[in-house]
XYZ file of C-alpha atoms in Angstrom:
297
model
C 12.581 -36.257 -10.603
C 8.775 -36.013 -10.649
C 7.531 -34.174 -13.788
C 5.468 -31.725 -11.708
C 8.456 -30.809 -9.493
C 10.713 -30.571 -12.539
C 8.304 -28.122 -14.199
C 8.120 -25.918 -11.090
C 11.909 -25.874 -10.689
C 12.252 -25.004 -14.367
C 9.768 -22.161 -13.864
C 11.811 -20.794 -10.945
C 14.986 -20.905 -13.069
C 13.198 -18.883 -15.756
C 11.956 -16.372 -13.173
C 15.527 -15.985 -11.872
C 16.687 -15.324 -15.444
C 13.923 -12.730 -15.810
C 15.182 -11.078 -12.627
C 18.595 -10.787 -14.282
C 16.862 -9.277 -17.349
C 16.154 -6.110 -15.362
C 19.847 -5.847 -14.424
C 20.850 -6.192 -18.085
C 18.311 -3.503 -18.963
C 20.114 -1.078 -16.683
C 23.578 -2.121 -17.904
C 22.648 -1.488 -21.552
C 23.011 2.204 -22.378
C 20.372 2.240 -25.155
C 16.941 3.831 -24.720
C 14.093 1.439 -23.848
C 12.585 1.409 -27.365
C 15.919 0.794 -29.081
C 16.850 -1.855 -26.527
C 13.605 -3.773 -27.131
C 13.983 -3.532 -30.937
C 17.457 -5.078 -30.814
C 16.282 -7.660 -28.268
C 13.306 -8.815 -30.331
C 15.236 -8.787 -33.614
C 18.120 -10.890 -32.282
C 15.753 -13.243 -30.417
C 13.628 -13.728 -33.569
C 16.725 -14.763 -35.539
C 17.831 -17.179 -32.801
C 14.373 -18.770 -32.504
C 14.130 -19.112 -36.305
C 17.524 -20.875 -36.340
C 16.207 -23.278 -33.674
C 13.047 -23.981 -35.715
C 15.075 -24.634 -38.871
C 17.424 -26.935 -36.942
C 14.446 -28.872 -35.545
C 12.697 -28.831 -38.958
C 9.444 -27.595 -37.432
C 6.576 -26.446 -39.646
C 6.025 -22.680 -39.637
C 2.633 -22.670 -41.382
C -0.276 -21.626 -39.155
C -3.932 -20.787 -39.811
C -5.019 -17.222 -40.531
C -6.908 -17.092 -37.234
C -3.824 -18.261 -35.338
C -1.634 -15.735 -37.149
C -3.937 -12.862 -36.139
C -3.772 -14.006 -32.503
C 0.025 -14.325 -32.632
C 0.480 -10.887 -34.185
C -1.780 -9.279 -31.576
C 0.044 -11.043 -28.744
C 3.409 -10.024 -30.220
C 2.329 -6.386 -30.172
C 1.268 -6.714 -26.524
C 4.647 -8.252 -25.658
C 6.566 -5.481 -27.440
C 4.621 -2.803 -25.548
C 5.143 -4.717 -22.284
C 8.917 -4.760 -22.761
C 9.115 -1.122 -23.862
C 7.211 0.020 -20.755
C 9.199 -2.363 -18.530
C 12.618 -1.108 -19.626
C 11.218 2.404 -19.721
C 10.336 2.016 -16.040
C 13.896 0.895 -15.250
C 15.405 3.831 -17.149
C 12.972 6.293 -15.502
C 13.594 5.026 -11.959
C 15.671 1.942 -11.119
C 15.489 -1.856 -11.029
C 14.042 -2.012 -7.508
C 11.129 0.365 -8.189
C 10.255 -1.278 -11.512
C 10.332 -4.833 -10.165
C 8.466 -4.072 -6.925
C 5.656 -2.456 -8.916
C 5.602 -5.402 -11.341
C 4.503 -7.551 -8.375
C 0.958 -6.353 -9.043
C 0.767 -8.825 -11.964
C -1.012 -11.560 -10.013
C -3.745 -9.111 -9.009
C -4.268 -7.950 -12.553
C -4.671 -11.654 -13.301
C -7.219 -11.977 -10.475
C -9.228 -9.089 -11.946
C -9.057 -10.274 -15.565
C -9.459 -14.033 -14.980
C -13.194 -13.898 -14.085
C -13.952 -12.296 -17.454
C -11.401 -14.393 -19.343
C -12.576 -17.749 -17.972
C -16.168 -16.789 -17.148
C -16.011 -17.325 -13.369
C -17.319 -15.277 -10.449
C -15.201 -12.654 -8.686
C -13.869 -13.986 -5.367
C -14.492 -11.715 -2.374
C -11.072 -11.928 -0.754
C -9.437 -10.935 -4.044
C -11.108 -7.541 -3.733
C -9.766 -7.178 -0.170
C -6.290 -8.189 -1.291
C -6.555 -5.719 -4.149
C -7.149 -2.903 -1.653
C -4.132 -4.054 0.388
C -1.980 -4.035 -2.741
C -3.106 -0.480 -3.430
C -1.903 0.391 0.101
C 1.498 -1.137 -0.683
C 1.668 0.866 -3.911
C 0.698 4.027 -2.024
C 3.647 3.525 0.359
C 5.991 3.017 -2.602
C 4.632 6.169 -4.261
C 5.363 8.157 -1.089
C 9.042 7.222 -1.076
C 10.119 9.599 -3.840
C 7.895 11.494 -6.260
C 10.683 11.406 -8.840
C 9.899 7.706 -9.296
C 6.252 8.260 -10.267
C 6.919 7.915 -14.008
C 8.797 4.661 -13.416
C 5.999 3.298 -11.235
C 3.343 4.288 -13.790
C 5.218 2.594 -16.632
C 5.770 -0.526 -14.491
C 2.033 -0.734 -13.715
C 1.210 -0.599 -17.432
C 3.900 -3.205 -18.097
C 2.485 -5.453 -15.381
C -1.011 -5.268 -16.891
C 0.321 -6.065 -20.375
C 2.337 -8.975 -18.953
C -0.828 -10.448 -17.452
C -2.702 -10.093 -20.741
C -0.072 -11.825 -22.866
C 0.319 -14.642 -20.302
C -3.381 -15.394 -20.593
C -3.303 -15.148 -24.379
C -0.363 -17.556 -24.553
C -2.137 -19.861 -22.103
C -4.673 -20.571 -24.866
C -2.325 -20.401 -27.859
C 0.018 -23.048 -26.431
C -2.799 -25.596 -26.645
C -2.757 -25.262 -30.446
C 0.836 -24.685 -31.551
C 4.508 -25.371 -30.697
C 6.155 -22.971 -28.182
C 8.998 -22.143 -30.593
C 6.587 -21.327 -33.446
C 4.476 -19.165 -31.130
C 7.615 -17.394 -29.895
C 8.935 -16.792 -33.417
C 5.770 -15.170 -34.729
C 5.213 -13.118 -31.570
C 8.797 -11.854 -31.462
C 8.788 -11.137 -35.195
C 5.462 -9.283 -34.961
C 6.824 -7.130 -32.145
C 9.983 -6.443 -34.138
C 7.962 -5.368 -37.199
C 5.764 -3.073 -35.093
C 8.769 -1.309 -33.591
C 10.542 -1.216 -36.975
C 7.581 0.604 -38.544
C 7.492 3.085 -35.666
C 11.236 3.737 -35.801
C 11.139 4.113 -39.609
C 8.237 6.587 -39.551
C 9.878 8.654 -36.808
C 13.141 8.812 -38.779
C 15.307 7.134 -36.137
C 17.009 4.738 -38.548
C 20.283 6.351 -39.607
C 23.964 5.416 -39.661
C 24.399 6.249 -35.971
C 21.490 4.038 -34.927
C 23.387 0.843 -35.734
C 26.610 1.926 -34.050
C 26.530 0.367 -30.595
C 29.380 -0.380 -28.199
C 30.830 -3.867 -27.736
C 29.583 -3.904 -24.135
C 26.037 -3.080 -25.236
C 26.160 -5.756 -27.946
C 27.425 -8.375 -25.470
C 24.667 -7.572 -22.971
C 22.086 -7.447 -25.787
C 23.158 -10.905 -26.958
C 22.763 -12.294 -23.424
C 19.371 -10.606 -23.212
C 18.239 -11.942 -26.609
C 19.581 -15.489 -26.254
C 19.296 -16.671 -22.656
C 16.782 -14.171 -21.259
C 14.525 -14.095 -24.327
C 14.882 -16.925 -26.867
C 15.449 -19.644 -24.258
C 13.310 -18.235 -21.435
C 10.464 -17.228 -23.765
C 10.135 -20.648 -25.435
C 10.516 -22.465 -22.117
C 7.937 -20.280 -20.314
C 5.382 -20.690 -23.110
C 5.943 -24.463 -23.079
C 5.405 -24.591 -19.311
C 1.910 -23.127 -19.820
C 0.990 -26.594 -21.110
C 1.528 -27.975 -17.609
C 1.129 -24.961 -15.279
C -1.810 -22.534 -15.186
C -1.292 -18.863 -16.195
C -2.236 -17.811 -12.653
C 0.448 -20.061 -11.120
C 2.981 -18.672 -13.579
C 2.021 -15.100 -12.665
C 2.202 -15.984 -8.961
C 5.693 -17.451 -9.318
C 6.801 -14.504 -11.449
C 6.260 -12.383 -8.342
C 9.539 -13.830 -7.053
C 11.229 -11.938 -9.898
C 11.395 -8.705 -7.838
C 13.177 -10.546 -5.022
C 15.751 -12.093 -7.357
C 16.127 -8.917 -9.393
C 16.403 -6.501 -6.449
C 19.031 -8.684 -4.746
C 21.030 -8.972 -7.974
C 20.708 -5.228 -8.651
C 21.809 -4.314 -5.132
C 24.807 -6.676 -5.408
C 25.840 -5.198 -8.785
C 24.843 -1.520 -8.547
C 25.081 -0.974 -4.797
C 23.921 2.369 -3.397
C 21.981 3.425 -6.512
C 19.464 0.662 -5.740
C 19.158 1.451 -2.043
C 15.703 2.796 -1.154
C 14.056 4.299 1.936
C 12.570 1.860 4.501
C 8.941 2.602 3.504
C 9.684 1.367 -0.027
C 10.559 -2.058 1.340
C 7.496 -2.020 3.627
C 5.284 -1.336 0.611
C 7.060 -3.993 -1.455
C 6.706 -6.601 1.297
C 2.993 -5.790 1.642
C 2.476 -6.402 -2.085
C 4.550 -9.594 -2.270
C 3.141 -10.928 1.032
C -0.414 -10.336 -0.168
C 0.326 -12.096 -3.445
C 1.654 -15.135 -1.547
C -1.402 -15.162 0.756
C -3.674 -14.973 -2.267
C -1.901 -17.951 -3.817
C -2.221 -20.009 -0.620
C -5.954 -19.312 -0.349
C -6.471 -20.087 -4.023
C -4.638 -23.382 -3.646
C -6.795 -24.354 -0.659
C -9.974 -23.543 -2.582
C -8.889 -25.734 -5.471
C -7.932 -28.617 -3.195
C -11.312 -28.335 -1.473
C -13.342 -28.488 -4.705
C -15.391 -31.652 -5.358
C -13.893 -34.050 -7.856
C -16.768 -33.536 -10.307
C -15.602 -29.970 -10.834
């Protein structure tokens, strides 16, 4: 198999796993903050075991450590708001709203990479806002979930771009370990200061532990390392574009598992299709622009 095709297929497998992550988030009975703490703690341990097995060096420069800690904090906040959105609404609402990630990338990229803003991106941005407006109109009870998902989408875009640069300097597993550990420490400090750590906190059901282990191992430790590694070969924008298939995978899985609780009014799906369709159109136009660039660029 061609390396380029293999990388894209691997990316789609990871996106499918991420779609299942939302389903696990709904199956786990813990609050969003507690869920993310357990997820990051277990994933950190699993990634550390992998690093020890591979005998990788953990030492990094002070500058790199600062970047990893900051990115880890962004990731922790992204996951807390993401699972918070699922708990506040449902999988379908959270994932449809997360489709805005590619447009956050389009807004941030010009500043991040020092390029000009492209005109059609502004037009597409307005169309996405229309799609979000239609989703908002479906049920006002979902507004908190949509708001949290928008914040999560923005944070997801930021950490993808940060990791896009970090991966050029360090191993994916080492990056993942320090980012996951930093997020765990941040949440641990918050939980300790708010007095949430008590005997009852560590008493979770067997079902929750099983789903948490799946979430931490396959959906986090494996998918996180693999997705960071792919940034060596695939641009952050392409990753964000492909991640927009996550709502499709996730919504279909959620509907198959949870049934009627995931069923939404027709205008929700119209709004979701507008967002996803616009993201795909944006990707096609971007690809044509890149193909048409002179070789000297």
